[in-house]
mmCIF file of C-alpha atoms in Angstrom:
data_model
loop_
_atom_site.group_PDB
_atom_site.id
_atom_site.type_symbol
_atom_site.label_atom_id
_atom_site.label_comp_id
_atom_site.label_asym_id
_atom_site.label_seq_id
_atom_site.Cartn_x
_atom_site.Cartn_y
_atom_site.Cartn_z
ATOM 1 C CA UNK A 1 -14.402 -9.723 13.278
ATOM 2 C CA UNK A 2 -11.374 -11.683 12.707
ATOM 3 C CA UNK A 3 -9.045 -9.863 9.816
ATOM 4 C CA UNK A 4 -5.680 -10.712 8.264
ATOM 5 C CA UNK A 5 -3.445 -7.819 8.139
ATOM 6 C CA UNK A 6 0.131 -6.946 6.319
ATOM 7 C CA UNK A 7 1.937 -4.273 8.330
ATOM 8 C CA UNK A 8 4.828 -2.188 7.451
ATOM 9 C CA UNK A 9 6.449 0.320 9.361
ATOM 10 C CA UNK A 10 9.022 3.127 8.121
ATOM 11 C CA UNK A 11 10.541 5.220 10.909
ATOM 12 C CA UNK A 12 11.715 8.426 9.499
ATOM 13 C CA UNK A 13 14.318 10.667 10.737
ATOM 14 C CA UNK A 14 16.306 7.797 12.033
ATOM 15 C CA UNK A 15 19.748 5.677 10.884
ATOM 16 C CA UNK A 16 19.351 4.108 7.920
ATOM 17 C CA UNK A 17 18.900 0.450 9.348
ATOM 18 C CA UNK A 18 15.165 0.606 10.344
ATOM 19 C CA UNK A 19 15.164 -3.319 11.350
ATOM 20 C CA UNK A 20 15.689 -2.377 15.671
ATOM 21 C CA UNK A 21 12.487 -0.773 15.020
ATOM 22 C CA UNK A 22 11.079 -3.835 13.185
ATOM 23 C CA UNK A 23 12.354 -6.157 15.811
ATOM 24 C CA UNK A 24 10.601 -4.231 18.842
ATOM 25 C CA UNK A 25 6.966 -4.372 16.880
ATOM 26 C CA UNK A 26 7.485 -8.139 16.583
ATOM 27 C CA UNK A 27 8.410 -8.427 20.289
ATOM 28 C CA UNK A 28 4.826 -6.286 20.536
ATOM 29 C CA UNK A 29 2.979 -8.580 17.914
ATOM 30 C CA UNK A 30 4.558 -11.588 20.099
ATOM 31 C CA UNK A 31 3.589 -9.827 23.632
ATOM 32 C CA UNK A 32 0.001 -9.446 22.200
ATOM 33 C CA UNK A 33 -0.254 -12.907 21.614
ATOM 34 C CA UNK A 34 -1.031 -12.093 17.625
ATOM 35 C CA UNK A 35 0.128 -14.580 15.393
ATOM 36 C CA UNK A 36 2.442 -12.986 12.649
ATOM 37 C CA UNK A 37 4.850 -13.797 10.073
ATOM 38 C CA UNK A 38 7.626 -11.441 8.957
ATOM 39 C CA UNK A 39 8.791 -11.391 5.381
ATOM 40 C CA UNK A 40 11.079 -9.287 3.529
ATOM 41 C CA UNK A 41 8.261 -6.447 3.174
ATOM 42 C CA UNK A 42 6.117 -6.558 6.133
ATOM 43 C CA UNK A 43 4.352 -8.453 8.598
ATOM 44 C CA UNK A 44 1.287 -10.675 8.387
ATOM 45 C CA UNK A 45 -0.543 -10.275 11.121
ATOM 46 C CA UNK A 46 -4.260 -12.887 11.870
ATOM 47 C CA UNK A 47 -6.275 -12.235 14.678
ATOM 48 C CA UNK A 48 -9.345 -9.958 15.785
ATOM 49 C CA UNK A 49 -9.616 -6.396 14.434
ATOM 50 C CA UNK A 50 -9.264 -4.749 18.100
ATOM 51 C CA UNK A 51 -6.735 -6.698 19.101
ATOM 52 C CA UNK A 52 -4.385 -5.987 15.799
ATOM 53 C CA UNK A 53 -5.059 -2.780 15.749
ATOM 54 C CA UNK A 54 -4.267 -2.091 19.480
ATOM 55 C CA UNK A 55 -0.552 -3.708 18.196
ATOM 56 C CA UNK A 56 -0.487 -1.663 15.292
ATOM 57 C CA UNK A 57 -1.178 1.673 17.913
ATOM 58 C CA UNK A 58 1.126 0.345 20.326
ATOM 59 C CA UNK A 59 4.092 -0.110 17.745
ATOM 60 C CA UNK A 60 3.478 3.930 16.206
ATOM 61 C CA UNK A 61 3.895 5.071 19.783
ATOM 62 C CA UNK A 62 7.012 2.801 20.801
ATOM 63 C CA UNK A 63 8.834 3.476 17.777
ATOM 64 C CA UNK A 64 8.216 7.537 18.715
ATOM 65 C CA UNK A 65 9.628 6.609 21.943
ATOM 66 C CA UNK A 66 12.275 5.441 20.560
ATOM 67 C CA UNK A 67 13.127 8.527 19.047
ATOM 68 C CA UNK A 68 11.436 8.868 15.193
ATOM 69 C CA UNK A 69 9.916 11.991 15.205
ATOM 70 C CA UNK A 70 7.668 10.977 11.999
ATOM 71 C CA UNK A 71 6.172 7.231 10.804
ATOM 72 C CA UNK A 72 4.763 5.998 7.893
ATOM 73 C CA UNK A 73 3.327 3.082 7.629
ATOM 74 C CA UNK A 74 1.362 0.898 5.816
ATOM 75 C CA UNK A 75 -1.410 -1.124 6.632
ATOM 76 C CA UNK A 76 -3.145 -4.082 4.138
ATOM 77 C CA UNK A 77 -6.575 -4.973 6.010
ATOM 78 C CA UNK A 78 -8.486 -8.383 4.795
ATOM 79 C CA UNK A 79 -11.756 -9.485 6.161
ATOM 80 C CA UNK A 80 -14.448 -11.842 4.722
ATOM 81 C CA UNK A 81 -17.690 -12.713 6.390
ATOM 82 C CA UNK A 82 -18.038 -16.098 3.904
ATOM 83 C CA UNK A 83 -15.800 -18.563 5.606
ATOM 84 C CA UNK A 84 -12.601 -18.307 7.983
ATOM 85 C CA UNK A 85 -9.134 -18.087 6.385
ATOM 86 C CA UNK A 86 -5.511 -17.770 7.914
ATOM 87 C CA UNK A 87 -2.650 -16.949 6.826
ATOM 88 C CA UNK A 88 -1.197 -20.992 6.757
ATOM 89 C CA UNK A 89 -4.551 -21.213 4.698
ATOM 90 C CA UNK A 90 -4.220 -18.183 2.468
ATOM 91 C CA UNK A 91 -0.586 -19.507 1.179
ATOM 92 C CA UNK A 92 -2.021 -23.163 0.651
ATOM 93 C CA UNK A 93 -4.334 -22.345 -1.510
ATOM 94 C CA UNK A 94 -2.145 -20.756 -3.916
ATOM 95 C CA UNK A 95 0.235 -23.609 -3.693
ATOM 96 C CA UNK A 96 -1.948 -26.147 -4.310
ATOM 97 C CA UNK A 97 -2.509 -24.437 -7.739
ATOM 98 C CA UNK A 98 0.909 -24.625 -8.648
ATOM 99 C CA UNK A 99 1.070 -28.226 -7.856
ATOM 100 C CA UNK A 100 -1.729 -29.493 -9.465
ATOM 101 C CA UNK B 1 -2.083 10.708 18.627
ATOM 102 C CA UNK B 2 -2.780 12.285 15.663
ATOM 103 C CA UNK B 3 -2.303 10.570 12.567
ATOM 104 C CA UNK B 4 -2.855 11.427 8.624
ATOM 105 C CA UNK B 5 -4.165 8.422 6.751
ATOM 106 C CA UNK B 6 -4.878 7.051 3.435
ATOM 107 C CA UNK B 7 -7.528 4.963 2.884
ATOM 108 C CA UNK B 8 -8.612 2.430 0.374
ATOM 109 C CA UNK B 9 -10.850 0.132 0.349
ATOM 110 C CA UNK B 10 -11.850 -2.717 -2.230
ATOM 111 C CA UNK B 11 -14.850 -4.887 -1.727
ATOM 112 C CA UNK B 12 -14.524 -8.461 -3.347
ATOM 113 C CA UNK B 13 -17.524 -10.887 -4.789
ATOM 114 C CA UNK B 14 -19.626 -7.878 -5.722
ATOM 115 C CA UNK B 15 -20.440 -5.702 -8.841
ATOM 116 C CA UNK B 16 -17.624 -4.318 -10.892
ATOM 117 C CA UNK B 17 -18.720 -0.534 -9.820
ATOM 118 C CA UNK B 18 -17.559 0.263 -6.378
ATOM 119 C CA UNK B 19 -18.539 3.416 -6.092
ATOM 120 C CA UNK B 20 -21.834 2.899 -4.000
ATOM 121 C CA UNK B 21 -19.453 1.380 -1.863
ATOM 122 C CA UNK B 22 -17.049 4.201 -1.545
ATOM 123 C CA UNK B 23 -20.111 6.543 -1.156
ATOM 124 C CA UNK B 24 -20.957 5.247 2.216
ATOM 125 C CA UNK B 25 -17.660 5.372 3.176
ATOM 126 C CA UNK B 26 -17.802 8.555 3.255
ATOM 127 C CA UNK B 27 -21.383 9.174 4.824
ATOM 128 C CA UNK B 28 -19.219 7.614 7.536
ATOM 129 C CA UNK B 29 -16.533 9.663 7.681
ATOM 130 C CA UNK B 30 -18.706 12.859 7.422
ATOM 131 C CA UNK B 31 -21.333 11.573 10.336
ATOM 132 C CA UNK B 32 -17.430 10.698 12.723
ATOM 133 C CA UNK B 33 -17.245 14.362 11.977
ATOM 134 C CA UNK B 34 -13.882 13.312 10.570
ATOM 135 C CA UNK B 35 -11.837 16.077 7.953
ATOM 136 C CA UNK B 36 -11.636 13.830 4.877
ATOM 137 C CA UNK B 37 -10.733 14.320 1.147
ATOM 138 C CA UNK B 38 -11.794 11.446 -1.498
ATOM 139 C CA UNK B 39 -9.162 11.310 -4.380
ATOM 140 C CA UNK B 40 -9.171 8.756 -7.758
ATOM 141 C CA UNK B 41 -7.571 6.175 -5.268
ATOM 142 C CA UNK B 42 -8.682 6.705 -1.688
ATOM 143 C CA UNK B 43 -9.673 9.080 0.551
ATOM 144 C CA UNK B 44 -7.236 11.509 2.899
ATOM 145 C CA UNK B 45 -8.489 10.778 6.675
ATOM 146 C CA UNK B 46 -7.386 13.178 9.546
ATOM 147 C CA UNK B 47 -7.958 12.808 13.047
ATOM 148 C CA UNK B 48 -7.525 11.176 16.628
ATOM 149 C CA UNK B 49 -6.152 7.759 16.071
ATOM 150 C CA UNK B 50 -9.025 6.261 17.869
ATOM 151 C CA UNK B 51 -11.573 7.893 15.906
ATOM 152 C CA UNK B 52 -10.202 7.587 12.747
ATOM 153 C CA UNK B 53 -9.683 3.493 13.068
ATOM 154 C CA UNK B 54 -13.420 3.078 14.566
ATOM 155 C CA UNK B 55 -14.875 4.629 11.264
ATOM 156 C CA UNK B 56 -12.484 2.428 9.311
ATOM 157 C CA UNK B 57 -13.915 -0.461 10.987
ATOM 158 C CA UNK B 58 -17.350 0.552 10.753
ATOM 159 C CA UNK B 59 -16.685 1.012 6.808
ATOM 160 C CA UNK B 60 -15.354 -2.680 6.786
ATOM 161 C CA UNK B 61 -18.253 -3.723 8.675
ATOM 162 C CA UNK B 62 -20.684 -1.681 6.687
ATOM 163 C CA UNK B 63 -19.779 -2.487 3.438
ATOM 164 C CA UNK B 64 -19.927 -6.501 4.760
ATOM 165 C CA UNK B 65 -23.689 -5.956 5.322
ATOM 166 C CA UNK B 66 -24.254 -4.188 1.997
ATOM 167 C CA UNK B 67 -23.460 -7.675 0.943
ATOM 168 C CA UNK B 68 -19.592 -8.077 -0.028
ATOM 169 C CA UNK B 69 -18.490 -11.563 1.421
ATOM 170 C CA UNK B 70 -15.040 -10.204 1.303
ATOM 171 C CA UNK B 71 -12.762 -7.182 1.685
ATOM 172 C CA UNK B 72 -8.931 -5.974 0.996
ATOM 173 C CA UNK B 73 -8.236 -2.445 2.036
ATOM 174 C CA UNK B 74 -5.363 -0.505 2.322
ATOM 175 C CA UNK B 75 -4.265 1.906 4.509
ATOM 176 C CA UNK B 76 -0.974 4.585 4.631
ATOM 177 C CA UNK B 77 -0.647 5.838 8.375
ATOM 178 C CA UNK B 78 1.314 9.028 8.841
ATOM 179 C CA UNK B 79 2.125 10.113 12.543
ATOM 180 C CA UNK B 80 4.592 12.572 13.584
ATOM 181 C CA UNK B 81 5.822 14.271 17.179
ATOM 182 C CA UNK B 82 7.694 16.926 15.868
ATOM 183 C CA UNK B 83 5.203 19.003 14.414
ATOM 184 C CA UNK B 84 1.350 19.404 13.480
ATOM 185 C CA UNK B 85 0.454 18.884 10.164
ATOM 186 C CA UNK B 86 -2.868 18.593 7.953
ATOM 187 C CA UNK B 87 -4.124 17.329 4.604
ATOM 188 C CA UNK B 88 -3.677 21.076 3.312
ATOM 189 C CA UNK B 89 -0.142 21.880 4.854
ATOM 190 C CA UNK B 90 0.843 18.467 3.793
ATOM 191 C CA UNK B 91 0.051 19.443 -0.222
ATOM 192 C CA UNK B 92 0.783 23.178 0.306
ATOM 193 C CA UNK B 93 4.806 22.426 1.268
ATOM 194 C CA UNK B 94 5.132 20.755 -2.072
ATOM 195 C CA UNK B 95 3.250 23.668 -3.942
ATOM 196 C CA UNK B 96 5.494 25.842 -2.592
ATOM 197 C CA UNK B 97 8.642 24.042 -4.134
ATOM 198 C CA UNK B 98 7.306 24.253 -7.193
ATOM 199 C CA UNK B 99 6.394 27.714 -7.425
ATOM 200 C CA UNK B 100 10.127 28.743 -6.029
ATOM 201 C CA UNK C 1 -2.652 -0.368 -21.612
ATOM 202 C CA UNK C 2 -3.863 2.313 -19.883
ATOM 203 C CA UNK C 3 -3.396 2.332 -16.126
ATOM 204 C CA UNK C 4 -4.466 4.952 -13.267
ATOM 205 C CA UNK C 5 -1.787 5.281 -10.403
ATOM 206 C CA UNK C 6 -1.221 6.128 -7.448
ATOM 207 C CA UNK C 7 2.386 7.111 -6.445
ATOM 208 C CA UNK C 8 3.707 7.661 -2.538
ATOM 209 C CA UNK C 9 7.219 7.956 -2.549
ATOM 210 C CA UNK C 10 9.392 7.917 0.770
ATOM 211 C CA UNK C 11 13.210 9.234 0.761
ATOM 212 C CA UNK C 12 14.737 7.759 3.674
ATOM 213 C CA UNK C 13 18.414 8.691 5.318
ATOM 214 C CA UNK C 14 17.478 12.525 4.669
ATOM 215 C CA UNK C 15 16.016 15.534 6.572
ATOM 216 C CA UNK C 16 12.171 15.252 7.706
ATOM 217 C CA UNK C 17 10.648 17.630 5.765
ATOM 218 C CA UNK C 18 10.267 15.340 2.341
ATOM 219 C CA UNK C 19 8.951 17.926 0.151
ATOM 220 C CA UNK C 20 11.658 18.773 -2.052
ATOM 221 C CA UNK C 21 11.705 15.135 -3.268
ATOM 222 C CA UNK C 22 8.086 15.180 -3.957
ATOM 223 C CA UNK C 23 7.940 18.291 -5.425
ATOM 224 C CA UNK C 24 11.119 17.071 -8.441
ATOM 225 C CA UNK C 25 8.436 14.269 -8.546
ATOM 226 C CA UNK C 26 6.046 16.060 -9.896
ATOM 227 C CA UNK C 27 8.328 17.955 -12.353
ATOM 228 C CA UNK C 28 9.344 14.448 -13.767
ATOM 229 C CA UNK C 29 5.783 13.755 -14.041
ATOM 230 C CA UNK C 30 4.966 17.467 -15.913
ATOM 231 C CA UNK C 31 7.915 16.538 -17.967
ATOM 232 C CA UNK C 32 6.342 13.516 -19.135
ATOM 233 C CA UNK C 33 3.353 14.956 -20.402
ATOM 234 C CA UNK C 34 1.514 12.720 -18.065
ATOM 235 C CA UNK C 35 -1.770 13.739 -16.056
ATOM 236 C CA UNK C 36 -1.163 13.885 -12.160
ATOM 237 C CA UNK C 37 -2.521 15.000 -9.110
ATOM 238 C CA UNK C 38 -1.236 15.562 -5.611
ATOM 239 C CA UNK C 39 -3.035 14.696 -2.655
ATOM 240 C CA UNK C 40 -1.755 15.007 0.947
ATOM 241 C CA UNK C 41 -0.589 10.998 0.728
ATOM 242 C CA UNK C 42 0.586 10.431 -2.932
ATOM 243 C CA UNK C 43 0.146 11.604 -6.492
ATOM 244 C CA UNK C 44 -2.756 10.125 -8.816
ATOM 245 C CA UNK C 45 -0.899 9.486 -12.085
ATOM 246 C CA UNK C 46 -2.854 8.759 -15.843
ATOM 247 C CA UNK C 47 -1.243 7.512 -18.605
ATOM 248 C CA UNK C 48 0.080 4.864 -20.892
ATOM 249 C CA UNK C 49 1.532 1.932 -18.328
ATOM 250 C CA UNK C 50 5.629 2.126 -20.278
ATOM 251 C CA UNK C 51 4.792 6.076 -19.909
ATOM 252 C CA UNK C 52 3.603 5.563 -16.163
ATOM 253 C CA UNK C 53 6.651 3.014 -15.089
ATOM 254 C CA UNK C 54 9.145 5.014 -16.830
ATOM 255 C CA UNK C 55 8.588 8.251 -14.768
ATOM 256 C CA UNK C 56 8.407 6.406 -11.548
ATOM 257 C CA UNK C 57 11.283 4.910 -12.205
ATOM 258 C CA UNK C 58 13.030 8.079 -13.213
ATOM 259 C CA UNK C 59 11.827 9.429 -9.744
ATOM 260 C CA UNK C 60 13.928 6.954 -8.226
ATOM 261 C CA UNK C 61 16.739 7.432 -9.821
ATOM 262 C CA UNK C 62 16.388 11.273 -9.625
ATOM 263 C CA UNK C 63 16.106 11.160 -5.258
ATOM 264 C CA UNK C 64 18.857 8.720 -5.188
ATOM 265 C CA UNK C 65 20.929 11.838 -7.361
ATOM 266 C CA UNK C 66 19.617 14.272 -4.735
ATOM 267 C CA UNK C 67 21.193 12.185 -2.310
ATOM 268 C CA UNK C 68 19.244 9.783 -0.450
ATOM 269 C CA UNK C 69 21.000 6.256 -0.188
ATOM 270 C CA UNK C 70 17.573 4.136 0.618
ATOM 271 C CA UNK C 71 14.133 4.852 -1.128
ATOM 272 C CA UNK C 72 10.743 2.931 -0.231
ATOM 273 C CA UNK C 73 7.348 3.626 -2.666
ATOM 274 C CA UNK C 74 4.107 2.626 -2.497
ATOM 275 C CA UNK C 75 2.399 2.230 -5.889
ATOM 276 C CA UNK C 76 -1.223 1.399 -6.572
ATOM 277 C CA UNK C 77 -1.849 0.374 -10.352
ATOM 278 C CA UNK C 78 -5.791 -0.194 -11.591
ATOM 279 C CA UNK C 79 -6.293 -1.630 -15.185
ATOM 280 C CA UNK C 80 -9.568 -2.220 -16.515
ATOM 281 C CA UNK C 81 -10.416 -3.979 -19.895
ATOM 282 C CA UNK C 82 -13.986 -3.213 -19.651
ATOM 283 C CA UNK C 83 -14.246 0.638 -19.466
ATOM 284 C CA UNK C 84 -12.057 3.728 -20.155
ATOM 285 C CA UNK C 85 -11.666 5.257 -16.460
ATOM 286 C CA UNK C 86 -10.310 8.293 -15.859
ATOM 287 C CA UNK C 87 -8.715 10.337 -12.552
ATOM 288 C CA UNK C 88 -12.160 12.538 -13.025
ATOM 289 C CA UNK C 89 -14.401 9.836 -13.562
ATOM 290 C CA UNK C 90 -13.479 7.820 -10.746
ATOM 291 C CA UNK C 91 -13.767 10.500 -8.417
ATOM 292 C CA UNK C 92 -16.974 11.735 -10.133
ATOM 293 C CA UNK C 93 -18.913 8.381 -9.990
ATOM 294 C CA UNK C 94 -18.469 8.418 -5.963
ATOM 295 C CA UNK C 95 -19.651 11.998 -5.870
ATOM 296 C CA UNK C 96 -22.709 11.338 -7.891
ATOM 297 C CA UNK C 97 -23.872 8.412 -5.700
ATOM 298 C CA UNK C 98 -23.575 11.265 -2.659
ATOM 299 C CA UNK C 99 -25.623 13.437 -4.716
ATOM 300 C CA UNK C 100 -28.512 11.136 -5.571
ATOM 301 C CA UNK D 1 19.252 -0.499 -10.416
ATOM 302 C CA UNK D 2 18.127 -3.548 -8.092
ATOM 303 C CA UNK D 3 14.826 -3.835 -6.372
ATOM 304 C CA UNK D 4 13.142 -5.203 -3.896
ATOM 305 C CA UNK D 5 9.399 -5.314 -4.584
ATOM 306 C CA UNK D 6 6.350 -6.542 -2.450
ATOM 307 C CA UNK D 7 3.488 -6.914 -4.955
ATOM 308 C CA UNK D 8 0.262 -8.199 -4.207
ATOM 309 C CA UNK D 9 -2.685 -8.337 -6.878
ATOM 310 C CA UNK D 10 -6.489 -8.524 -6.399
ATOM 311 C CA UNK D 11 -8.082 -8.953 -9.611
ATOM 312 C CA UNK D 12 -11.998 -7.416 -9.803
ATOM 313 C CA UNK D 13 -15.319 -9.171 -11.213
ATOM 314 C CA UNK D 14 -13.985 -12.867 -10.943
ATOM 315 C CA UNK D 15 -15.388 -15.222 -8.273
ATOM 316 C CA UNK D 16 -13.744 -14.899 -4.612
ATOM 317 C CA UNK D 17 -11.270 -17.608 -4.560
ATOM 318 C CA UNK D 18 -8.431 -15.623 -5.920
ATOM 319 C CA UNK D 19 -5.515 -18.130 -5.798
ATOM 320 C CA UNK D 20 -5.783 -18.918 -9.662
ATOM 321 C CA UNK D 21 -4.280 -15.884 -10.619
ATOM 322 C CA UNK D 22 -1.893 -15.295 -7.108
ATOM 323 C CA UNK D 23 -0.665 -19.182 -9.042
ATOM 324 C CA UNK D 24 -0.333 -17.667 -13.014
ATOM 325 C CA UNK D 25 1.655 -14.329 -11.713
ATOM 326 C CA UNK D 26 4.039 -17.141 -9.310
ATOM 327 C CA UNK D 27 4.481 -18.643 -13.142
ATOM 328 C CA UNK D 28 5.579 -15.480 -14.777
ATOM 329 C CA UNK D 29 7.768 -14.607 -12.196
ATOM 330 C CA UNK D 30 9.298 -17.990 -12.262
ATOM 331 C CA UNK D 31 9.797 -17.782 -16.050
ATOM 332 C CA UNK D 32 11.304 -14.876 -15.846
ATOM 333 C CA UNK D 33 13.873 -16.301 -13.657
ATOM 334 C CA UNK D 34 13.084 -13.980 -10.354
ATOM 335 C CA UNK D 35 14.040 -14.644 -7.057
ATOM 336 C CA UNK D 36 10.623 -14.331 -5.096
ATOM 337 C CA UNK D 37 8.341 -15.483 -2.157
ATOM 338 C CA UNK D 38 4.890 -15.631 -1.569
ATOM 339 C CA UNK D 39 3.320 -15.081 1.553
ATOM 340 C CA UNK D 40 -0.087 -14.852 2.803
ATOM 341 C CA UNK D 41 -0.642 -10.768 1.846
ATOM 342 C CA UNK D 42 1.451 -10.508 -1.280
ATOM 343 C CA UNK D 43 5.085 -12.347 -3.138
ATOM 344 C CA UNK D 44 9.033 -10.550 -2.085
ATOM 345 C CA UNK D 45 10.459 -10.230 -5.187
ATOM 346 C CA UNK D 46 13.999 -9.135 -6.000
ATOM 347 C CA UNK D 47 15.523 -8.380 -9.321
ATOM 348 C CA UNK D 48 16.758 -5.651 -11.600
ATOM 349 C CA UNK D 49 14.170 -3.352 -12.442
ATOM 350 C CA UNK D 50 13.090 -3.334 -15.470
ATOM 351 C CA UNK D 51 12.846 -7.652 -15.609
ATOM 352 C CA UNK D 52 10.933 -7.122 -12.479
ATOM 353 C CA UNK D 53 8.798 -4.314 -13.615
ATOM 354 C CA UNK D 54 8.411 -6.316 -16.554
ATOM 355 C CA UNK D 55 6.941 -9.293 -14.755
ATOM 356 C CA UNK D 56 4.531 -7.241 -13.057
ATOM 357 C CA UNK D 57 3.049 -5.739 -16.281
ATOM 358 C CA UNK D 58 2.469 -9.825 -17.862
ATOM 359 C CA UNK D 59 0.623 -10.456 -14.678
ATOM 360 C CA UNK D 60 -1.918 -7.505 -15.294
ATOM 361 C CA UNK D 61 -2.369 -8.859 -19.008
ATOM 362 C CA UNK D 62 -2.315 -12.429 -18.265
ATOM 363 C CA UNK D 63 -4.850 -11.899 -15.034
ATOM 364 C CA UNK D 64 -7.045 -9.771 -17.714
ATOM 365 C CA UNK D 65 -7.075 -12.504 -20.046
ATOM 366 C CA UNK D 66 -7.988 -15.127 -17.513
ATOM 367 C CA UNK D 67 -11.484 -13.180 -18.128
ATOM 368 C CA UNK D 68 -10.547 -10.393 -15.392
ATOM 369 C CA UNK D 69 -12.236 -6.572 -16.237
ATOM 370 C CA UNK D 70 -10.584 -4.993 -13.671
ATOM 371 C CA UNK D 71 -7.096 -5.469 -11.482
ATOM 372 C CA UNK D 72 -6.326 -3.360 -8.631
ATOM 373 C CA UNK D 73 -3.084 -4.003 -7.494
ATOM 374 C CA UNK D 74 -0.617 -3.233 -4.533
ATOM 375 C CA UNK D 75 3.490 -2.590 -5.233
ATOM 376 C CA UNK D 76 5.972 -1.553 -2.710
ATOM 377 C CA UNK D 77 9.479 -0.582 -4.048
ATOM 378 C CA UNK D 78 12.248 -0.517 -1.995
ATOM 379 C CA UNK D 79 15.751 0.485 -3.366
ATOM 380 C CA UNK D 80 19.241 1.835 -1.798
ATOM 381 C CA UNK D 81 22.422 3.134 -4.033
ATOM 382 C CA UNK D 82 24.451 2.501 -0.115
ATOM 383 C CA UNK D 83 24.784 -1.025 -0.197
ATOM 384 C CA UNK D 84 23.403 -4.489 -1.562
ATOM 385 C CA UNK D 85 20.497 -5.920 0.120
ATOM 386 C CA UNK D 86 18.386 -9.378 -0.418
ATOM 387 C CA UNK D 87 15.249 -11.244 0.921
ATOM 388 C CA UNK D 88 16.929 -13.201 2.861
ATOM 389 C CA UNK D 89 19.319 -10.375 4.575
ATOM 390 C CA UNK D 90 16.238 -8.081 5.200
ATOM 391 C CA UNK D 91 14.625 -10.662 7.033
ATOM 392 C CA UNK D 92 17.721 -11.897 9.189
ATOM 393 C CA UNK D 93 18.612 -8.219 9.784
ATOM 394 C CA UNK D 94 15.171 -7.866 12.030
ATOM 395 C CA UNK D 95 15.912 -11.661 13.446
ATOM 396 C CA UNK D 96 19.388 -11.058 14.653
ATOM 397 C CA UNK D 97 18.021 -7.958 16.622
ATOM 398 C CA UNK D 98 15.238 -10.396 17.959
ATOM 399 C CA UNK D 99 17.967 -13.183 18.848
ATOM 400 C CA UNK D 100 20.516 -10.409 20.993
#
């Protein structure tokens, strides 16, 4: 099952400046092979459900590693069994509303 | 890995009531043998990282054959190294603040 | 407009244990007048939506005073035009289908 | 007090295609002069508070007069009192630790 995720990660009992901890998922996300987009809030994530979740798993442990002794994060999960969507296709179809 | 979770999920292209949907939800949380505590806007999930991701998978995939085309869920994950910590000691420390 | 929350607020730059801040949460909620409940992830909140907003945003303004520089919340917000829904009824329709 | 907002809306009892209303709340925001950006799980939106809290509350009305019963939406907040932060700087924080 193919699912399009949005993924955001807040290391606590750390410096202020969480983005090292943001920039090591992504270089997990990219090692995965996932395709994912940050934005200012997050990180959309598209591939199969095991496979993004592994990621998700993997990035909790490395940021512990790294020294955050507690994580929150958050986790948007979209699936749909009618027809196949991505994330190129998911922001397309809203801006083909505003154009027309 | 333990992890504390909150868990929401929203099927799409089905009756306004989601409720039934919910409900088995939490058949499948009770039959993972998983501690769990429904609220007005999710339900508290605590366990082994592993387990607790397989029954939200099998929810997804569940609530796809009860006939929703489409699904959005959300999910809070809370991990920590430092300590163990529940769904009860996580409410109790605030009680305590506000009784002192 | 009525409008059933849910609140999960996350101090950051301050010690681990984020219980104090949740706790002056829910005093800013009492104050308010506004039905709440804690769970082990967030606070269900009931009320008028100007109500609602304006204690959340007085919680962010009060754990900025108590001294963290950087705040990140999670808010869910349901409105319904069809049906009065309340923090018991919600939870109540899900345990009835478990009943039946 | 600025914000920084991810805010992602899934309106309830409408058919599947949701990118009608995703376009109306991109219109709201626009007229009320907010800097924000879609993306495939939700729109970055920065502003002062109360216009962008503001904003938020016309999409829920205008989404439920579109013929929507029920909206169920998603809101992160992120603010700091420590220094001034944007869209843009959040994301090139993360992409200069990438780049090093």
């Amino acid at each position: 099952m193919k699912v399009i995720v949005d993924f955001c990660v807040i290391p606590l009992g750390v410096e202020l400046s969480l983005s090292p901890y943001i920039a090591e998922c992504q270089r997990i996300l990219e090692a995965a092979g996932l395709k994912h987009e940050l934005h200012a809030y997050g990180t959309n994530i598209e591939g199969e459900w095991e496979v993004v979740m592994d990621a998700v798993k993997r990035c909790h442990y490395r940021i512990h590693e790294m020294g955050a002794p507690r994580i929150s994060s958050t986790l948007k999960l979209g699936t749909r069994t009618d027809r196949d969507e991505s994330i190129e296709s998911k922001v397309q179809s809203v801006q083909q509303q505003l154009v027309s």
